[in-house]
Coordinates of C-alpha atoms in Angstrom, one line a residue:
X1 CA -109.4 112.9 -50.8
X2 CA -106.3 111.3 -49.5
X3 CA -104.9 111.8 -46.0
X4 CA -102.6 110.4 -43.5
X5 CA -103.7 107.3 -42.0
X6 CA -101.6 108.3 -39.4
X7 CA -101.4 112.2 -39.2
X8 CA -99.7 112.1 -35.8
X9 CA -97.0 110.7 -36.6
X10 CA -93.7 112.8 -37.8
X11 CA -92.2 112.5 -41.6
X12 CA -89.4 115.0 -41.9
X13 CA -87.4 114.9 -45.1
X14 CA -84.7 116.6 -43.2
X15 CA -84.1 113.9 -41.1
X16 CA -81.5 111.2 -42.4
X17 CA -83.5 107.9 -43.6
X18 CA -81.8 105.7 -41.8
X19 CA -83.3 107.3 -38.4
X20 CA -87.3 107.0 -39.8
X21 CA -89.0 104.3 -39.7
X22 CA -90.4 102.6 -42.9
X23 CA -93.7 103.1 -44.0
X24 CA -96.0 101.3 -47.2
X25 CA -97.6 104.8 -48.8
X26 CA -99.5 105.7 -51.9
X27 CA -100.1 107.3 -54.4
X28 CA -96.9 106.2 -55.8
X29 CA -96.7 109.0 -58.1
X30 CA -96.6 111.8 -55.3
X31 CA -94.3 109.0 -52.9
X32 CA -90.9 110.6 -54.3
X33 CA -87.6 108.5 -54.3
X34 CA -87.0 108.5 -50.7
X35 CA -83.5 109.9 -51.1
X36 CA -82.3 106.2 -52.7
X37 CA -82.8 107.5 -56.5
X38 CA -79.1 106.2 -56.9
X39 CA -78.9 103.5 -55.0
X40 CA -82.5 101.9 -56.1
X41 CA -81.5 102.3 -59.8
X42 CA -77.9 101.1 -59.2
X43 CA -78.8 98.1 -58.0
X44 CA -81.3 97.3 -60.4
X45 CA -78.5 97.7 -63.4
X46 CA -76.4 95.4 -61.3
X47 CA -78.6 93.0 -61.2
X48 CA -79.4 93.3 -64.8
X49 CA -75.4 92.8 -65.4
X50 CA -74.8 96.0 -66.3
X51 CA -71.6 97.4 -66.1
X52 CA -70.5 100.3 -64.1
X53 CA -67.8 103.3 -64.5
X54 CA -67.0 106.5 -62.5
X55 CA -65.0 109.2 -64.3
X56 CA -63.7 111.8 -62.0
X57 CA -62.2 114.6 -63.0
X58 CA -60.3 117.1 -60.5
X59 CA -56.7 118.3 -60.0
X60 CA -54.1 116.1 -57.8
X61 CA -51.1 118.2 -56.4
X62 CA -47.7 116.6 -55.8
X63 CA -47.5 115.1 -52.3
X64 CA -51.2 115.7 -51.7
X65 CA -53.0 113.7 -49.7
X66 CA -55.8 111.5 -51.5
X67 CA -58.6 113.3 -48.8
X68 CA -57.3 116.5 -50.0
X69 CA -58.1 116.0 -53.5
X70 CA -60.3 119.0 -55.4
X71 CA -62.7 117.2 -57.4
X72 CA -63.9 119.2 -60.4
X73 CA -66.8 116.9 -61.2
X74 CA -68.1 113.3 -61.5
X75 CA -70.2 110.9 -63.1
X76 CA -71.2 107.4 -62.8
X77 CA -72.2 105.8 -66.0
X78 CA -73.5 102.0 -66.2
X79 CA -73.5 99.9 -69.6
X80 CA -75.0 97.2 -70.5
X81 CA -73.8 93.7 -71.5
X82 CA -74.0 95.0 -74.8
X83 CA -73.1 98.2 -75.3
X84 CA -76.5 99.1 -76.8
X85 CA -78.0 100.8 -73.7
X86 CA -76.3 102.6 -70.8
X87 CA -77.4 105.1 -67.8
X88 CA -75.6 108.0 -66.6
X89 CA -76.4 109.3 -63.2
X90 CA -75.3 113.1 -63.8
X91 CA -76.4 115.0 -60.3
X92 CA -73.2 115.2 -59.8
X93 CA -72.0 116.6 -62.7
X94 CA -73.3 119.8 -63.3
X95 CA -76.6 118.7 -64.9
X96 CA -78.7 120.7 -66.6
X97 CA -82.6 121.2 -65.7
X98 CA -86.0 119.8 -66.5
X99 CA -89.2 121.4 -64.9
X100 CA -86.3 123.4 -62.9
X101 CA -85.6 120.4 -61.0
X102 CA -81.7 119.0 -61.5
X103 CA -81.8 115.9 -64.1
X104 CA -80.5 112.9 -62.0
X105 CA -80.6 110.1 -64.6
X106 CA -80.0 110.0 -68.4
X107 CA -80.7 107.0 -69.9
X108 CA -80.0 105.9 -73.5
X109 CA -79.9 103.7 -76.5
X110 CA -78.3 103.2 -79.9
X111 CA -78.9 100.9 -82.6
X112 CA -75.7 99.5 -82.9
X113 CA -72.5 99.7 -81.5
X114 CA -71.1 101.2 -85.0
X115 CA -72.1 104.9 -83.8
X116 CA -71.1 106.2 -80.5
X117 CA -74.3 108.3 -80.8
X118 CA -77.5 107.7 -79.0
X119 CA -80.6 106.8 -80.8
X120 CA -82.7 108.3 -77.8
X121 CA -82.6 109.1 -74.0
X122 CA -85.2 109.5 -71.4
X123 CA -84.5 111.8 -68.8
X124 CA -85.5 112.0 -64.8
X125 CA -85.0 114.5 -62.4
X126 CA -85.0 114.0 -58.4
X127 CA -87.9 112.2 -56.5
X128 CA -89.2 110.4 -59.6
X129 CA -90.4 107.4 -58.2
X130 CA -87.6 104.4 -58.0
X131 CA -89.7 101.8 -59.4
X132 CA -90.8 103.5 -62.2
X133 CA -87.1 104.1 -63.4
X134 CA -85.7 100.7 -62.5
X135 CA -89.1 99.1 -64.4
X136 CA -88.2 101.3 -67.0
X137 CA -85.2 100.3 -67.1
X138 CA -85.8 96.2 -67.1
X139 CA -88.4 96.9 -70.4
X140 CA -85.0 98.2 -71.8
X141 CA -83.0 95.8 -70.9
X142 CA -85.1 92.8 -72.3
X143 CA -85.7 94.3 -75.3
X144 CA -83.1 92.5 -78.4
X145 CA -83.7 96.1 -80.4
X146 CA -83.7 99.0 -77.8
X147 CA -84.0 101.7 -80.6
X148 CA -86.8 100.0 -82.8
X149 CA -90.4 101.3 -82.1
X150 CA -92.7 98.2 -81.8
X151 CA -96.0 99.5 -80.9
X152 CA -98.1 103.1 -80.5
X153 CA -98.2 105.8 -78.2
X154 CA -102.2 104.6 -77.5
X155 CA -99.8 102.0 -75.1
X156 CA -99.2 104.5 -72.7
X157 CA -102.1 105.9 -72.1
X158 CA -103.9 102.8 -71.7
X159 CA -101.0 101.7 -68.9
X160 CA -102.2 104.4 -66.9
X161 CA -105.9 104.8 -67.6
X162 CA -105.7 100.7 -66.6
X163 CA -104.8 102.3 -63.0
X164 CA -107.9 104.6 -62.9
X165 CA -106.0 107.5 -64.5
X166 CA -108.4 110.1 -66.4
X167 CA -107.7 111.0 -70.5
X168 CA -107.4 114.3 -70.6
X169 CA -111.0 115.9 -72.2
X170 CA -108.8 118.0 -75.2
X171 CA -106.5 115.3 -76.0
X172 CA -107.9 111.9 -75.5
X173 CA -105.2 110.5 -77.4
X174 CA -102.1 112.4 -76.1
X175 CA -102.6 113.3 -72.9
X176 CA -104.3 111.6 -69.4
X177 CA -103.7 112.7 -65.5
X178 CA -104.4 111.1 -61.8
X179 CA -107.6 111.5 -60.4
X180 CA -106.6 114.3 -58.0
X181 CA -104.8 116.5 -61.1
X182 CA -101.5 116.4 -59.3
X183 CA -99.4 114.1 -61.5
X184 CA -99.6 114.2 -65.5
X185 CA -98.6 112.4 -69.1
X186 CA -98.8 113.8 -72.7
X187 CA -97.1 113.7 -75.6
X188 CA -96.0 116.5 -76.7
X189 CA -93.0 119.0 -78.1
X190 CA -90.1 117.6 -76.4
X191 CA -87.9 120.1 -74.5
X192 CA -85.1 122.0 -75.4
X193 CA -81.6 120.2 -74.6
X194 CA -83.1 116.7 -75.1
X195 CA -80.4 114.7 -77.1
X196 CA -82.7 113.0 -80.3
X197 CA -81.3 111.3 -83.1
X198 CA -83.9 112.4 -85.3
X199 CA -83.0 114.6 -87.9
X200 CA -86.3 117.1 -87.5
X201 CA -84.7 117.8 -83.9
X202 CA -82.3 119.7 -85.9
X203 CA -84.0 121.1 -88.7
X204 CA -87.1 123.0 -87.0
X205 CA -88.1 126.5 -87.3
X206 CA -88.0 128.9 -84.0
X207 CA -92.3 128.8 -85.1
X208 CA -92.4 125.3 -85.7
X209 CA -93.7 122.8 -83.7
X210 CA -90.7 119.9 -83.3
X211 CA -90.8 116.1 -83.0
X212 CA -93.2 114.9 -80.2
X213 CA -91.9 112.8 -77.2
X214 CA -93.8 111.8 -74.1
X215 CA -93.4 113.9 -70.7
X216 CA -94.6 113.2 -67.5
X217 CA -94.3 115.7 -64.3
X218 CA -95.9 115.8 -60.9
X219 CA -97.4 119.3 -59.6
X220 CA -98.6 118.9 -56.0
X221 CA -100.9 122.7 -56.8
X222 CA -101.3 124.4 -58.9
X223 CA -98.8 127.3 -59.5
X224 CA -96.3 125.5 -57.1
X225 CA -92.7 124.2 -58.3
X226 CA -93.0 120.5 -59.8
X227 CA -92.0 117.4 -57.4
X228 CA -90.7 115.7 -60.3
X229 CA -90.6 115.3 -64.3
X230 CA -89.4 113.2 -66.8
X231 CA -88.8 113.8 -70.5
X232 CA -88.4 111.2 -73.2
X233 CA -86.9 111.5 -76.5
X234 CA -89.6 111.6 -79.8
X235 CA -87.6 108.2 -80.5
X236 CA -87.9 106.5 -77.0
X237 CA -90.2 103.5 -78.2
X238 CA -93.6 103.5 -76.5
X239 CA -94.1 100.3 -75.2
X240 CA -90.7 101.4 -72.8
X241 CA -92.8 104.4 -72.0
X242 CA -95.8 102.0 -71.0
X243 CA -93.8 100.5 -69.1
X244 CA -92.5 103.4 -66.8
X245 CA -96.6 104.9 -67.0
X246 CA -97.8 101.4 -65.9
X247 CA -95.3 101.5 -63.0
X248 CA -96.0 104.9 -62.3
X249 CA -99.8 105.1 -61.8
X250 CA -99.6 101.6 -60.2
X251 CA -101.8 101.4 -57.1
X252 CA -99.5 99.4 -55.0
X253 CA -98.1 101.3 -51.8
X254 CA -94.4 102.0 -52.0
X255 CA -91.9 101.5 -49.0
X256 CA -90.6 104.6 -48.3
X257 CA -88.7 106.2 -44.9
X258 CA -88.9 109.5 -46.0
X259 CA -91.4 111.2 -47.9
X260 CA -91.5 114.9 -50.2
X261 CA -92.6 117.7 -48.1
X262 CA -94.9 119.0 -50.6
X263 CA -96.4 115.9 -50.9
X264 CA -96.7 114.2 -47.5
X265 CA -100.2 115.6 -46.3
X266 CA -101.7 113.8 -49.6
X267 CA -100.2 110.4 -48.9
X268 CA -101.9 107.5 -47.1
X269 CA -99.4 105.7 -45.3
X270 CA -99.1 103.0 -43.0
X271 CA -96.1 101.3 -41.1
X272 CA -94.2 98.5 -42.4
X273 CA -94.0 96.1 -39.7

């Protein structure tokens, strides 16, 4: 069982970060994103050289003052060097849901700069781990061909199973979980709404089963609303999968100041000094 190893002390994820002190916790998986999902993943691009836009759209009345602005909606987008590979951080743009939880980041890839179309995109909603996006995102980044598949899906779950996670009895090769049964990984039918360039997305029957993609989710009980999920494309390449399942399930603590409420009883935790 994990616990607290320090029960006594007070985590409220009301309280603004920058009032809490910092603590090492783990597991990772159940850690959330410490209310930097943003920032974490921002910074990562820019250190990768990536590009970044904001398009904000609103409506801008004669002799109005720049505070009193009505902004409709906005987005942040970040390219790469290249043009092959870009994020969009869409919370604040009307997103649509995954798990019920708001999609936060939508990241894609193409081919070739020819089409303006993606070739896949991954999807995360809040409190998905940072690191897991941003290392993610660095396996996508150093690849030359983002869009070309260059290993299996047995990749994945052998990045996770590495970290002590448990194959799932049914589906050995499709599916695995944590030891506790909180978080999980399959491959499966990907979800409605997820944007993939191939053309059996578009062509299957209401009784058909469609292209499979991996997704991953956290449910702290069972029954209870999910802390996070994730959903990626049928054409995401699995060795970028791997990476964001090895990441995941790592056992290194994660620095976090504030920490899920559904989650924090089932955290060890221990201050950063």
């Amino acid at each position: 069982m994990e616990a607290p190893l320090y029960p006594d002390f007070p985590l409220d994820p009301s309280t603004p970060s920058g009032d809490q002190p910092a603590f090492w916790v783990g597991p990772r998986h159940l850690a959330g994103d410490d209310g930097r999902l943003y920032d974490a993943i921002a910074d990562t691009l820019s250190g990768l050289g990536w590009t970044s836009l904001t398009i904000v759209r609103g409506r801008h009345e004669p002799d109005e003052a720049p505070e009193d602005r009505q902004v409709l909606r906005s987005t942040v987008l970040h390219i790469s060097p290249d043009a092959l590979r870009w994020a969009q951080w869409s919370l604040a743009d009307e997103p649509f849901h995954l798990g019920e939880l708001p999609i936060a980041w939508q990241i894609s890839a193409r081919a070739d700069t020819s089409s303006p179309l993606a070739q896949w995109s991954a999807y995360f909603t809040t409190d998905v781990p940072g690191e897991a996006v941003a290392d993610f995102l660095v396996a996508l980044d150093a690849r030359d061909q983002p869009a070309v598949p260059l290993a299996g899906p047995e990749l994945v779950l052998d990045a996770v199973a590495a970290h002590g996670w448990l194959r799932d009895i049914d589906q050995p090769q499709a599916a695995a979980t944590d030891p506790t049964f909180t978080s999980h990984i399959c491959l499966g039918e990907v979800p409605p709404l997820i944007q993939e360039a191939d053309p059996r997305a578009l062509t299957t029957e209401a009784d058909e089963a469609g292209p499979a993609g991996w997704q991953a989710w956290a449910e702290p009980a069972l029954g209870a609303p999910c802390l996070w999920a994730a959903s990626f494309g049928a054409s995401v390449p699995h060795d970028l999968v791997a990476a964001f399942a090895a990441s995941l399930s790592s056992t290194a603590p994660v620095l976090r100041r504030v920490l899920p409420e559904a989650t924090q009883e089932r955290l060890l935790r221990a201050p950063a000094i």
